[in-house]
C-alpha cells in the first residue's frame, strides 16, 4: 500500500497545455413517465493564457462527465485572440448577444483585468492582461461568456480584414448585434 502511494508522488506531473475554468454547474431535470430524469450542465472556459481561448457547455448525467465534455468541446472551439504588445486588445467594442450587452476597451499597461466574474474568466484565460469590460445587460453567465467569446472572435476578424486592406490604424467603436441561437 505504501509503495503505491510513493510511486504516485514520485511521478512528475505533466504540464497541461490549457487551463480550464468551470464558470457554472447547473442541475437540470426532465419529467418523464418513470419520474424525474436528472442531469448536469457545465459551462467551461479553456485557454492557454497566450492568445487562445475556447468556450463550451458540457451536459451529462454526472458533474465530472459534464466538465470533461465541456473541456473537450472547448478545445474544439479554440480561437486565437489578437493581442497588442501581448497584453491588451486592439480596439474597443460593444456587442449584443441575446439579452447580454458587453463593452470591452483596451487599457494602458498595468491596469489589469477589470471585468465581472464570467467575462473576467474568458479574458484572463485568453491571455489579455490589461482590459476594461462592463456587462451592461443580463447577469446570465452563459450569455455573458458567449458574448465575450464572440467579441474576441469578431476582433480577430476585424484585425485580419484591416491587415488585408493594409490599414494599421485603430478601429473606431463598433456596435455589433448578434442573433441569439
PDB file of C-alpha atoms in Angstrom:
ATOM      1  CA  UNK A   1       0.000   0.000   0.000  1.00  0.00           C
ATOM      2  CA  UNK A   2       2.771   2.422   0.954  1.00  0.00           C
ATOM      3  CA  UNK A   3       4.726   1.626  -2.219  1.00  0.00           C
ATOM      4  CA  UNK A   4       1.757   2.586  -4.396  1.00  0.00           C
ATOM      5  CA  UNK A   5       1.500   5.965  -2.683  1.00  0.00           C
ATOM      6  CA  UNK A   6       5.222   6.655  -3.173  1.00  0.00           C
ATOM      7  CA  UNK A   7       5.040   5.764  -6.852  1.00  0.00           C
ATOM      8  CA  UNK A   8       2.193   8.166  -7.387  1.00  0.00           C
ATOM      9  CA  UNK A   9       4.010  11.004  -5.652  1.00  0.00           C
ATOM     10  CA  UNK A  10       7.308  10.492  -7.487  1.00  0.00           C
ATOM     11  CA  UNK A  11       5.855  10.675 -10.983  1.00  0.00           C
ATOM     12  CA  UNK A  12       6.319  14.185 -12.355  1.00  0.00           C
ATOM     13  CA  UNK A  13       3.102  15.983 -13.287  1.00  0.00           C
ATOM     14  CA  UNK A  14       2.759  16.579 -16.994  1.00  0.00           C
ATOM     15  CA  UNK A  15       2.185  20.321 -17.538  1.00  0.00           C
ATOM     16  CA  UNK A  16      -1.220  20.958 -19.067  1.00  0.00           C
ATOM     17  CA  UNK A  17      -1.353  22.794 -22.364  1.00  0.00           C
ATOM     18  CA  UNK A  18      -4.589  24.548 -21.406  1.00  0.00           C
ATOM     19  CA  UNK A  19      -6.030  25.980 -18.217  1.00  0.00           C
ATOM     20  CA  UNK A  20      -9.674  25.187 -17.558  1.00  0.00           C
ATOM     21  CA  UNK A  21     -12.189  27.163 -15.555  1.00  0.00           C
ATOM     22  CA  UNK A  22     -15.677  25.975 -14.696  1.00  0.00           C
ATOM     23  CA  UNK A  23     -17.966  29.012 -14.764  1.00  0.00           C
ATOM     24  CA  UNK A  24     -21.272  27.416 -13.836  1.00  0.00           C
ATOM     25  CA  UNK A  25     -22.677  24.000 -12.996  1.00  0.00           C
ATOM     26  CA  UNK A  26     -26.439  23.614 -13.302  1.00  0.00           C
ATOM     27  CA  UNK A  27     -28.598  20.742 -12.147  1.00  0.00           C
ATOM     28  CA  UNK A  28     -31.277  20.147 -14.753  1.00  0.00           C
ATOM     29  CA  UNK A  29     -34.187  17.712 -14.732  1.00  0.00           C
ATOM     30  CA  UNK A  30     -36.750  16.436 -17.170  1.00  0.00           C
ATOM     31  CA  UNK A  31     -40.141  14.981 -16.321  1.00  0.00           C
ATOM     32  CA  UNK A  32     -40.634  11.534 -17.811  1.00  0.00           C
ATOM     33  CA  UNK A  33     -43.201   8.772 -17.406  1.00  0.00           C
ATOM     34  CA  UNK A  34     -40.957   6.977 -14.917  1.00  0.00           C
ATOM     35  CA  UNK A  35     -40.157  10.084 -12.852  1.00  0.00           C
ATOM     36  CA  UNK A  36     -37.579  12.848 -12.997  1.00  0.00           C
ATOM     37  CA  UNK A  37     -34.514  12.399 -15.198  1.00  0.00           C
ATOM     38  CA  UNK A  38     -31.706  14.384 -13.534  1.00  0.00           C
ATOM     39  CA  UNK A  39     -28.619  15.663 -15.317  1.00  0.00           C
ATOM     40  CA  UNK A  40     -25.966  18.371 -15.091  1.00  0.00           C
ATOM     41  CA  UNK A  41     -24.662  21.035 -17.432  1.00  0.00           C
ATOM     42  CA  UNK A  42     -21.270  22.686 -17.003  1.00  0.00           C
ATOM     43  CA  UNK A  43     -20.150  25.920 -18.656  1.00  0.00           C
ATOM     44  CA  UNK A  44     -16.382  25.649 -19.165  1.00  0.00           C
ATOM     45  CA  UNK A  45     -13.767  28.086 -20.496  1.00  0.00           C
ATOM     46  CA  UNK A  46     -10.476  26.657 -21.820  1.00  0.00           C
ATOM     47  CA  UNK A  47      -7.417  28.791 -22.603  1.00  0.00           C
ATOM     48  CA  UNK A  48      -3.626  28.831 -22.698  1.00  0.00           C
ATOM     49  CA  UNK A  49      -3.176  32.438 -21.437  1.00  0.00           C
ATOM     50  CA  UNK A  50      -1.133  33.107 -24.597  1.00  0.00           C
ATOM     51  CA  UNK A  51      -3.847  34.194 -27.001  1.00  0.00           C
ATOM     52  CA  UNK A  52      -6.064  31.125 -27.447  1.00  0.00           C
ATOM     53  CA  UNK A  53      -9.438  30.561 -25.773  1.00  0.00           C
ATOM     54  CA  UNK A  54     -12.467  28.290 -26.186  1.00  0.00           C
ATOM     55  CA  UNK A  55     -15.907  28.108 -24.578  1.00  0.00           C
ATOM     56  CA  UNK A  56     -18.313  25.162 -24.330  1.00  0.00           C
ATOM     57  CA  UNK A  57     -21.299  23.779 -22.471  1.00  0.00           C
ATOM     58  CA  UNK A  58     -20.964  20.131 -21.428  1.00  0.00           C
ATOM     59  CA  UNK A  59     -24.050  18.105 -20.500  1.00  0.00           C
ATOM     60  CA  UNK A  60     -24.079  14.701 -18.783  1.00  0.00           C
ATOM     61  CA  UNK A  61     -25.719  12.614 -16.058  1.00  0.00           C
ATOM     62  CA  UNK A  62     -22.986  13.466 -13.530  1.00  0.00           C
ATOM     63  CA  UNK A  63     -20.903  16.573 -12.833  1.00  0.00           C
ATOM     64  CA  UNK A  64     -17.442  15.202 -13.653  1.00  0.00           C
ATOM     65  CA  UNK A  65     -18.555  13.871 -17.052  1.00  0.00           C
ATOM     66  CA  UNK A  66     -20.224  17.192 -17.850  1.00  0.00           C
ATOM     67  CA  UNK A  67     -16.997  19.064 -17.034  1.00  0.00           C
ATOM     68  CA  UNK A  68     -14.907  16.642 -19.126  1.00  0.00           C
ATOM     69  CA  UNK A  69     -17.272  17.037 -22.071  1.00  0.00           C
ATOM     70  CA  UNK A  70     -17.160  20.819 -21.689  1.00  0.00           C
ATOM     71  CA  UNK A  71     -13.347  20.807 -21.710  1.00  0.00           C
ATOM     72  CA  UNK A  72     -13.217  18.516 -24.743  1.00  0.00           C
ATOM     73  CA  UNK A  73     -15.710  20.660 -26.663  1.00  0.00           C
ATOM     74  CA  UNK A  74     -13.981  23.857 -25.522  1.00  0.00           C
ATOM     75  CA  UNK A  75     -10.711  22.667 -27.061  1.00  0.00           C
ATOM     76  CA  UNK A  76     -12.558  22.196 -30.369  1.00  0.00           C
ATOM     77  CA  UNK A  77     -13.853  25.786 -30.326  1.00  0.00           C
ATOM     78  CA  UNK A  78     -10.472  27.453 -29.746  1.00  0.00           C
ATOM     79  CA  UNK A  79      -9.901  30.825 -31.369  1.00  0.00           C
ATOM     80  CA  UNK A  80      -6.773  32.952 -31.389  1.00  0.00           C
ATOM     81  CA  UNK A  81      -7.199  36.387 -29.826  1.00  0.00           C
ATOM     82  CA  UNK A  82      -5.394  39.369 -31.408  1.00  0.00           C
ATOM     83  CA  UNK A  83      -3.227  40.851 -28.644  1.00  0.00           C
ATOM     84  CA  UNK A  84      -1.415  44.192 -28.832  1.00  0.00           C
ATOM     85  CA  UNK A  85       2.006  44.021 -27.109  1.00  0.00           C
ATOM     86  CA  UNK A  86       0.937  40.590 -25.743  1.00  0.00           C
ATOM     87  CA  UNK A  87      -1.208  42.294 -23.091  1.00  0.00           C
ATOM     88  CA  UNK A  88      -4.304  44.125 -24.402  1.00  0.00           C
ATOM     89  CA  UNK A  89      -6.894  44.182 -27.175  1.00  0.00           C
ATOM     90  CA  UNK A  90      -6.556  46.105 -30.472  1.00  0.00           C
ATOM     91  CA  UNK A  91      -9.710  48.265 -30.172  1.00  0.00           C
ATOM     92  CA  UNK A  92     -12.846  48.788 -28.145  1.00  0.00           C
ATOM     93  CA  UNK A  93     -16.070  47.001 -28.964  1.00  0.00           C
ATOM     94  CA  UNK A  94     -19.678  46.862 -27.828  1.00  0.00           C
ATOM     95  CA  UNK A  95     -21.513  43.624 -28.584  1.00  0.00           C
ATOM     96  CA  UNK A  96     -25.053  42.426 -28.055  1.00  0.00           C
ATOM     97  CA  UNK A  97     -25.844  38.711 -27.754  1.00  0.00           C
ATOM     98  CA  UNK A  98     -29.366  37.850 -26.671  1.00  0.00           C
ATOM     99  CA  UNK A  99     -30.053  39.964 -23.570  1.00  0.00           C
ATOM    100  CA  UNK A 100     -26.332  40.438 -22.885  1.00  0.00           C
ATOM    101  CA  UNK A 101     -24.712  43.749 -23.818  1.00  0.00           C
ATOM    102  CA  UNK A 102     -20.986  43.913 -23.293  1.00  0.00           C
ATOM    103  CA  UNK A 103     -18.487  46.745 -23.630  1.00  0.00           C
ATOM    104  CA  UNK A 104     -14.773  45.899 -23.887  1.00  0.00           C
ATOM    105  CA  UNK A 105     -11.993  48.505 -24.044  1.00  0.00           C
ATOM    106  CA  UNK A 106      -8.203  48.208 -24.229  1.00  0.00           C
ATOM    107  CA  UNK A 107      -6.365  49.663 -21.237  1.00  0.00           C
ATOM    108  CA  UNK A 108      -2.885  51.072 -20.536  1.00  0.00           C
ATOM    109  CA  UNK A 109      -0.145  48.828 -19.175  1.00  0.00           C
ATOM    110  CA  UNK A 110      -0.512  47.948 -15.509  1.00  0.00           C
ATOM    111  CA  UNK A 111      -4.301  48.322 -15.401  1.00  0.00           C
ATOM    112  CA  UNK A 112      -5.088  44.620 -15.074  1.00  0.00           C
ATOM    113  CA  UNK A 113      -8.312  42.876 -15.973  1.00  0.00           C
ATOM    114  CA  UNK A 114     -11.218  44.993 -14.762  1.00  0.00           C
ATOM    115  CA  UNK A 115     -14.303  42.915 -15.549  1.00  0.00           C
ATOM    116  CA  UNK A 116     -17.118  40.950 -13.947  1.00  0.00           C
ATOM    117  CA  UNK A 117     -16.803  37.286 -12.963  1.00  0.00           C
ATOM    118  CA  UNK A 118     -17.671  35.311 -16.085  1.00  0.00           C
ATOM    119  CA  UNK A 119     -16.291  37.927 -18.503  1.00  0.00           C
ATOM    120  CA  UNK A 120     -13.076  38.090 -16.445  1.00  0.00           C
ATOM    121  CA  UNK A 121     -12.562  34.316 -16.756  1.00  0.00           C
ATOM    122  CA  UNK A 122     -12.712  34.401 -20.565  1.00  0.00           C
ATOM    123  CA  UNK A 123     -10.384  37.419 -20.807  1.00  0.00           C
ATOM    124  CA  UNK A 124      -7.826  36.020 -18.334  1.00  0.00           C
ATOM    125  CA  UNK A 125      -7.682  32.586 -19.978  1.00  0.00           C
ATOM    126  CA  UNK A 126      -7.286  34.235 -23.390  1.00  0.00           C
ATOM    127  CA  UNK A 127      -4.123  35.983 -22.199  1.00  0.00           C
ATOM    128  CA  UNK A 128      -5.427  39.553 -22.045  1.00  0.00           C
ATOM    129  CA  UNK A 129      -3.705  41.307 -19.115  1.00  0.00           C
ATOM    130  CA  UNK A 130      -4.888  44.934 -19.436  1.00  0.00           C
ATOM    131  CA  UNK A 131      -8.537  45.498 -20.299  1.00  0.00           C
ATOM    132  CA  UNK A 132     -11.669  47.196 -19.007  1.00  0.00           C
ATOM    133  CA  UNK A 133     -15.003  45.439 -19.591  1.00  0.00           C
ATOM    134  CA  UNK A 134     -18.534  46.188 -18.464  1.00  0.00           C
ATOM    135  CA  UNK A 135     -21.534  43.908 -18.705  1.00  0.00           C
ATOM    136  CA  UNK A 136     -24.497  46.182 -19.399  1.00  0.00           C
ATOM    137  CA  UNK A 137     -27.341  43.725 -19.971  1.00  0.00           C
ATOM    138  CA  UNK A 138     -28.243  40.473 -18.294  1.00  0.00           C
ATOM    139  CA  UNK A 139     -26.336  38.861 -15.440  1.00  0.00           C
ATOM    140  CA  UNK A 140     -26.746  35.424 -17.053  1.00  0.00           C
ATOM    141  CA  UNK A 141     -23.295  33.819 -17.046  1.00  0.00           C
ATOM    142  CA  UNK A 142     -23.821  31.780 -20.214  1.00  0.00           C
ATOM    143  CA  UNK A 143     -24.936  34.818 -22.234  1.00  0.00           C
ATOM    144  CA  UNK A 144     -22.062  36.973 -20.942  1.00  0.00           C
ATOM    145  CA  UNK A 145     -19.443  34.274 -21.646  1.00  0.00           C
ATOM    146  CA  UNK A 146     -20.732  33.703 -25.192  1.00  0.00           C
ATOM    147  CA  UNK A 147     -20.895  37.470 -25.806  1.00  0.00           C
ATOM    148  CA  UNK A 148     -17.269  37.854 -24.667  1.00  0.00           C
ATOM    149  CA  UNK A 149     -16.177  34.916 -26.827  1.00  0.00           C
ATOM    150  CA  UNK A 150     -17.954  36.351 -29.888  1.00  0.00           C
ATOM    151  CA  UNK A 151     -16.482  39.804 -29.279  1.00  0.00           C
ATOM    152  CA  UNK A 152     -12.958  38.318 -29.252  1.00  0.00           C
ATOM    153  CA  UNK A 153     -13.785  36.325 -32.389  1.00  0.00           C
ATOM    154  CA  UNK A 154     -15.007  39.479 -34.172  1.00  0.00           C
ATOM    155  CA  UNK A 155     -11.916  41.415 -33.110  1.00  0.00           C
ATOM    156  CA  UNK A 156      -9.797  38.746 -34.773  1.00  0.00           C
ATOM    157  CA  UNK A 157     -11.828  39.038 -37.991  1.00  0.00           C
ATOM    158  CA  UNK A 158     -11.625  42.849 -37.899  1.00  0.00           C
ATOM    159  CA  UNK A 159      -7.852  42.806 -37.399  1.00  0.00           C
ATOM    160  CA  UNK A 160      -7.383  40.317 -40.242  1.00  0.00           C
ATOM    161  CA  UNK A 161      -9.602  42.406 -42.541  1.00  0.00           C
ATOM    162  CA  UNK A 162      -7.671  45.593 -41.740  1.00  0.00           C
ATOM    163  CA  UNK A 163      -4.361  43.799 -42.261  1.00  0.00           C
ATOM    164  CA  UNK A 164      -5.565  42.550 -45.671  1.00  0.00           C
ATOM    165  CA  UNK A 165      -6.545  46.108 -46.622  1.00  0.00           C
ATOM    166  CA  UNK A 166      -3.219  47.476 -45.392  1.00  0.00           C
ATOM    167  CA  UNK A 167      -4.711  49.588 -42.605  1.00  0.00           C
ATOM    168  CA  UNK A 168      -2.874  49.764 -39.283  1.00  0.00           C
ATOM    169  CA  UNK A 169      -4.885  52.489 -37.562  1.00  0.00           C
ATOM    170  CA  UNK A 170      -7.038  51.728 -34.539  1.00  0.00           C
ATOM    171  CA  UNK A 171     -10.628  50.853 -35.379  1.00  0.00           C
ATOM    172  CA  UNK A 172     -13.423  53.024 -34.097  1.00  0.00           C
ATOM    173  CA  UNK A 173     -16.014  51.777 -31.631  1.00  0.00           C
ATOM    174  CA  UNK A 174     -18.316  49.329 -33.355  1.00  0.00           C
ATOM    175  CA  UNK A 175     -21.801  48.332 -32.231  1.00  0.00           C
ATOM    176  CA  UNK A 176     -22.411  44.752 -33.313  1.00  0.00           C
ATOM    177  CA  UNK A 177     -25.667  42.834 -32.911  1.00  0.00           C
ATOM    178  CA  UNK A 178     -25.512  39.065 -32.968  1.00  0.00           C
ATOM    179  CA  UNK A 179     -28.549  36.851 -33.482  1.00  0.00           C
ATOM    180  CA  UNK A 180     -29.307  34.679 -30.463  1.00  0.00           C
ATOM    181  CA  UNK A 181     -29.154  30.958 -31.283  1.00  0.00           C
TER     182      UNK A 181
END
